[in-house]
PDB file of C-alpha atoms in Angstrom:
ATOM      1  CA  MET A  29      -2.179 -18.837  27.708  1.00  0.00           C
ATOM      2  CA  GLN A  30      -2.373 -18.797  23.945  1.00  0.00           C
ATOM      3  CA  SER A  31       0.330 -20.468  21.851  1.00  0.00           C
ATOM      4  CA  GLU A  32       2.238 -18.568  19.176  1.00  0.00           C
ATOM      5  CA  GLU A  33       0.516 -20.682  16.539  1.00  0.00           C
ATOM      6  CA  GLU A  34      -2.945 -19.791  17.873  1.00  0.00           C
ATOM      7  CA  ASP A  35      -1.957 -16.112  18.039  1.00  0.00           C
ATOM      8  CA  PHE A  36      -0.703 -16.251  14.454  1.00  0.00           C
ATOM      9  CA  GLU A  37      -3.913 -17.923  13.280  1.00  0.00           C
ATOM     10  CA  GLN A  38      -6.040 -15.227  14.952  1.00  0.00           C
ATOM     11  CA  ARG A  39      -3.936 -12.431  13.436  1.00  0.00           C
ATOM     12  CA  LEU A  40      -4.167 -14.054  10.008  1.00  0.00           C
ATOM     13  CA  GLU A  41      -7.946 -14.450  10.351  1.00  0.00           C
ATOM     14  CA  ARG A  42      -8.334 -10.790  11.376  1.00  0.00           C
ATOM     15  CA  SER A  43      -6.109  -9.709   8.503  1.00  0.00           C
ATOM     16  CA  SER A  44      -8.240 -11.684   6.028  1.00  0.00           C
ATOM     17  CA  ARG A  45     -11.439 -10.100   7.407  1.00  0.00           C
ATOM     18  CA  VAL A  46      -9.998  -6.582   7.092  1.00  0.00           C
ATOM     19  CA  LEU A  47      -8.816  -7.346   3.548  1.00  0.00           C
ATOM     20  CA  ALA A  48     -12.293  -8.506   2.503  1.00  0.00           C
ATOM     21  CA  GLN A  49     -13.909  -5.514   4.256  1.00  0.00           C
ATOM     22  CA  ALA A  50     -11.537  -3.119   2.437  1.00  0.00           C
ATOM     23  CA  LEU A  51     -12.295  -4.674  -0.949  1.00  0.00           C
ATOM     24  CA  ALA A  52     -16.036  -4.392  -0.259  1.00  0.00           C
ATOM     25  CA  TRP A  53     -15.520  -0.726   0.732  1.00  0.00           C
ATOM     26  CA  ALA A  54     -13.622  -0.087  -2.511  1.00  0.00           C
ATOM     27  CA  GLN A  55     -16.298  -1.768  -4.625  1.00  0.00           C
ATOM     28  CA  GLU A  56     -19.035   0.232  -2.919  1.00  0.00           C
ATOM     29  CA  HIS A  57     -17.302   3.632  -3.021  1.00  0.00           C
ATOM     30  CA  HIS A  58     -15.386   3.226  -6.312  1.00  0.00           C
ATOM     31  CA  PRO A  59     -17.327   0.722  -8.439  1.00  0.00           C
ATOM     32  CA  GLU A  60     -15.901   2.329 -11.604  1.00  0.00           C
ATOM     33  CA  ALA A  61     -12.310   1.621 -10.531  1.00  0.00           C
ATOM     34  CA  GLY A  62     -10.624  -1.384 -12.010  1.00  0.00           C
ATOM     35  CA  THR A  63      -9.637  -4.519 -10.161  1.00  0.00           C
ATOM     36  CA  TYR A  64      -5.998  -3.387 -10.004  1.00  0.00           C
ATOM     37  CA  ARG A  65      -6.836  -0.289  -7.990  1.00  0.00           C
ATOM     38  CA  GLN A  66      -9.395  -2.008  -5.789  1.00  0.00           C
ATOM     39  CA  ALA A  67      -6.876  -4.747  -4.944  1.00  0.00           C
ATOM     40  CA  ALA A  68      -4.157  -2.168  -4.205  1.00  0.00           C
ATOM     41  CA  PHE A  69      -6.582  -0.360  -1.905  1.00  0.00           C
ATOM     42  CA  GLY A  70      -7.492  -3.604  -0.116  1.00  0.00           C
ATOM     43  CA  ASN A  71      -3.843  -4.457   0.457  1.00  0.00           C
ATOM     44  CA  ALA A  72      -2.983  -0.932   1.610  1.00  0.00           C
ATOM     45  CA  VAL A  73      -5.844  -0.768   4.116  1.00  0.00           C
ATOM     46  CA  GLN A  74      -5.046  -4.279   5.342  1.00  0.00           C
ATOM     47  CA  SER A  75      -1.452  -3.188   5.980  1.00  0.00           C
ATOM     48  CA  LEU A  76      -2.439   0.031   7.765  1.00  0.00           C
ATOM     49  CA  VAL A  77      -4.957  -1.710  10.026  1.00  0.00           C
ATOM     50  CA  THR A  78      -3.227  -5.040  10.728  1.00  0.00           C
ATOM     51  CA  GLY A  79       0.423  -4.593   9.746  1.00  0.00           C
ATOM     52  CA  VAL A  80       0.060  -7.487   7.283  1.00  0.00           C
ATOM     53  CA  SER A  81      -0.171  -7.032   3.516  1.00  0.00           C
ATOM     54  CA  GLY A  82      -0.362  -8.984   0.313  1.00  0.00           C
ATOM     55  CA  GLY A  83      -3.729 -10.699   0.244  1.00  0.00           C
ATOM     56  CA  TYR A  84      -4.492  -9.585  -3.315  1.00  0.00           C
ATOM     57  CA  GLY A  85      -1.013  -9.798  -4.820  1.00  0.00           C
ATOM     58  CA  GLY A  86       1.171  -6.755  -5.025  1.00  0.00           C
ATOM     59  CA  PRO A  87       2.846  -4.626  -4.183  1.00  0.00           C
ATOM     60  CA  SER A  88       1.777  -2.289  -6.952  1.00  0.00           C
ATOM     61  CA  VAL A  89       3.072   1.240  -7.415  1.00  0.00           C
ATOM     62  CA  ARG A  90      -0.064   2.484  -5.643  1.00  0.00           C
ATOM     63  CA  GLU A  91       0.662   0.304  -2.614  1.00  0.00           C
ATOM     64  CA  HIS A  92       4.254   1.552  -2.593  1.00  0.00           C
ATOM     65  CA  ALA A  93       2.900   5.123  -2.744  1.00  0.00           C
ATOM     66  CA  VAL A  94       0.693   4.534   0.320  1.00  0.00           C
ATOM     67  CA  THR A  95       3.727   3.226   2.206  1.00  0.00           C
ATOM     68  CA  LEU A  96       5.823   6.166   1.045  1.00  0.00           C
ATOM     69  CA  ALA A  97       3.105   8.577   2.177  1.00  0.00           C
ATOM     70  CA  LEU A  98       3.527   7.193   5.708  1.00  0.00           C
ATOM     71  CA  ALA A  99       6.863   8.986   5.879  1.00  0.00           C
ATOM     72  CA  GLY A 100       4.959  12.276   6.157  1.00  0.00           C
ATOM     73  CA  ASP A 101       7.623  14.800   7.022  1.00  0.00           C
ATOM     74  CA  GLY A 102      10.097  11.972   7.543  1.00  0.00           C
ATOM     75  CA  PHE A 103      12.384  10.847   4.760  1.00  0.00           C
ATOM     76  CA  THR A 104      13.442   7.931   2.607  1.00  0.00           C
ATOM     77  CA  ALA A 105      16.961   6.717   1.938  1.00  0.00           C
ATOM     78  CA  GLN A 106      18.640   4.091  -0.217  1.00  0.00           C
ATOM     79  CA  ALA A 107      21.605   1.872   0.606  1.00  0.00           C
ATOM     80  CA  ASP A 108      23.553  -0.655  -1.445  1.00  0.00           C
ATOM     81  CA  THR A 109      23.590  -4.127   0.075  1.00  0.00           C
ATOM     82  CA  ASP A 110      24.899  -7.513  -0.998  1.00  0.00           C
ATOM     83  CA  ARG A 111      21.355  -8.208  -2.288  1.00  0.00           C
ATOM     84  CA  GLY A 112      20.943  -4.974  -4.223  1.00  0.00           C
ATOM     85  CA  VAL A 113      19.619  -1.560  -3.324  1.00  0.00           C
ATOM     86  CA  MET A 114      17.350  -1.363  -0.280  1.00  0.00           C
ATOM     87  CA  ASN A 115      14.949   1.504   0.346  1.00  0.00           C
ATOM     88  CA  PHE A 116      14.465   2.707   3.909  1.00  0.00           C
ATOM     89  CA  LEU A 117      11.560   4.742   5.199  1.00  0.00           C
ATOM     90  CA  VAL A 118      12.092   6.892   8.283  1.00  0.00           C
ATOM     91  CA  GLN A 119       8.575   7.708   9.346  1.00  0.00           C
ATOM     92  CA  ASP A 120       7.242  10.966  10.718  1.00  0.00           C
ATOM     93  CA  ARG A 121       6.204  10.084  14.295  1.00  0.00           C
ATOM     94  CA  ARG A 122       2.952  12.053  13.905  1.00  0.00           C
ATOM     95  CA  VAL A 123       1.687   9.446  11.421  1.00  0.00           C
ATOM     96  CA  PRO A 124       0.455   6.179  13.008  1.00  0.00           C
ATOM     97  CA  LEU A 125       2.515   3.062  12.365  1.00  0.00           C
ATOM     98  CA  PRO A 126       1.139   0.272  10.142  1.00  0.00           C
ATOM     99  CA  GLY A 127      -0.964  -2.083  12.219  1.00  0.00           C
ATOM    100  CA  THR A 128      -2.340   0.669  14.463  1.00  0.00           C
ATOM    101  CA  TRP A 129      -4.900   2.426  12.229  1.00  0.00           C
ATOM    102  CA  ASP A 130      -8.650   2.127  12.588  1.00  0.00           C
ATOM    103  CA  PHE A 131     -10.470   0.980   9.467  1.00  0.00           C
ATOM    104  CA  GLU A 132     -12.183   4.238   8.454  1.00  0.00           C
ATOM    105  CA  ARG A 133      -9.078   6.342   8.908  1.00  0.00           C
ATOM    106  CA  ALA A 134      -7.052   3.848   6.857  1.00  0.00           C
ATOM    107  CA  CYS A 135      -9.662   4.034   4.076  1.00  0.00           C
ATOM    108  CA  GLN A 136      -9.534   7.833   4.076  1.00  0.00           C
ATOM    109  CA  PHE A 137      -5.725   7.849   3.987  1.00  0.00           C
ATOM    110  CA  ALA A 138      -5.395   5.321   1.152  1.00  0.00           C
ATOM    111  CA  GLU A 139      -8.376   6.404  -0.956  1.00  0.00           C
ATOM    112  CA  SER A 140      -6.892   9.242  -3.011  1.00  0.00           C
ATOM    113  CA  ILE A 141      -3.573   7.439  -3.430  1.00  0.00           C
ATOM    114  CA  CYS A 142      -5.209   4.255  -4.698  1.00  0.00           C
ATOM    115  CA  PHE A 143      -8.048   5.755  -6.748  1.00  0.00           C
ATOM    116  CA  GLY A 144      -6.831   9.219  -7.747  1.00  0.00           C
ATOM    117  CA  ALA A 145      -4.611  10.390 -10.560  1.00  0.00           C
ATOM    118  CA  ILE A 146      -0.905   9.623 -10.649  1.00  0.00           C
ATOM    119  CA  THR A 147       0.850  12.304  -8.575  1.00  0.00           C
ATOM    120  CA  ASP A 148       4.329  13.068  -7.315  1.00  0.00           C
ATOM    121  CA  ILE A 149       4.001  10.483  -4.530  1.00  0.00           C
ATOM    122  CA  HIS A 150       3.400   7.774  -7.165  1.00  0.00           C
ATOM    123  CA  ARG A 151       6.338   9.015  -9.225  1.00  0.00           C
ATOM    124  CA  ARG A 152       8.556   8.970  -6.124  1.00  0.00           C
ATOM    125  CA  ALA A 153       7.461   5.414  -5.359  1.00  0.00           C
ATOM    126  CA  TRP A 154       8.091   4.460  -8.990  1.00  0.00           C
ATOM    127  CA  SER A 155      11.566   6.008  -8.949  1.00  0.00           C
ATOM    128  CA  CYS A 156      12.508   3.815  -5.969  1.00  0.00           C
ATOM    129  CA  HIS A 157      11.546   0.554  -7.699  1.00  0.00           C
ATOM    130  CA  ARG A 158      11.333   1.160 -11.460  1.00  0.00           C
ATOM    131  CA  GLU A 159       9.903  -2.249 -12.188  1.00  0.00           C
ATOM    132  CA  ALA A 160       6.441  -3.272 -13.223  1.00  0.00           C
ATOM    133  CA  HIS A 161       4.597  -5.950 -11.316  1.00  0.00           C
ATOM    134  CA  PHE A 162       1.885  -8.165 -12.767  1.00  0.00           C
ATOM    135  CA  ASP A 163      -0.726  -6.371 -10.713  1.00  0.00           C
ATOM    136  CA  ASP A 164       0.188  -2.786 -11.578  1.00  0.00           C
ATOM    137  CA  ASP A 165      -2.627  -1.072 -13.461  1.00  0.00           C
ATOM    138  CA  PRO A 166      -1.537  -0.854 -17.127  1.00  0.00           C
ATOM    139  CA  GLU A 167      -2.888   2.724 -17.229  1.00  0.00           C
ATOM    140  CA  ASP A 168      -0.620   3.617 -14.306  1.00  0.00           C
ATOM    141  CA  LEU A 169       2.378   2.066 -16.028  1.00  0.00           C
ATOM    142  CA  ASN A 170       1.666   4.006 -19.218  1.00  0.00           C
ATOM    143  CA  ALA A 171       1.491   7.260 -17.255  1.00  0.00           C
ATOM    144  CA  LEU A 172       4.673   6.468 -15.333  1.00  0.00           C
ATOM    145  CA  TYR A 173       6.650   5.333 -18.391  1.00  0.00           C
ATOM    146  CA  ASP A 174       5.494   8.354 -20.407  1.00  0.00           C
ATOM    147  CA  ARG A 175       6.571  10.673 -17.604  1.00  0.00           C
ATOM    148  CA  ALA A 176       9.867   8.807 -17.118  1.00  0.00           C
ATOM    149  CA  ASP A 177      10.756   9.506 -20.773  1.00  0.00           C
ATOM    150  CA  ASP A 178      10.430  13.284 -20.258  1.00  0.00           C
TER     151      ASP A 178
END
């Protein structure tokens, strides 16, 4: 029988392999995209496939948007806590849970969110957090701040 530590080490190793595979996929399919977007894609795919995220920093607004997209026809809610506002995601059961996706399907799901134009899903993710992280794409922040001023 495998110990919890050995199980954790195997899960971490698999997660690192998926992260590297996702970054390579991003560099091959979107070589023109900047490092910010490629890293967000890697983290998002890693999370969808393994349930673990954060290998390349984050979370950026694009990673938050991928998570928000998992709600599908579900919904999000906010609640005040003693540590501030928490955002809850009630997922549509037709959408697979993080950690259960196969690699190609995860890439297809995250691709347009991580490499496409800023859309309503990004603005919804932004409205939940409203704070810039060091690994948000400056172009994304400009688009989100400009839109927020409207």
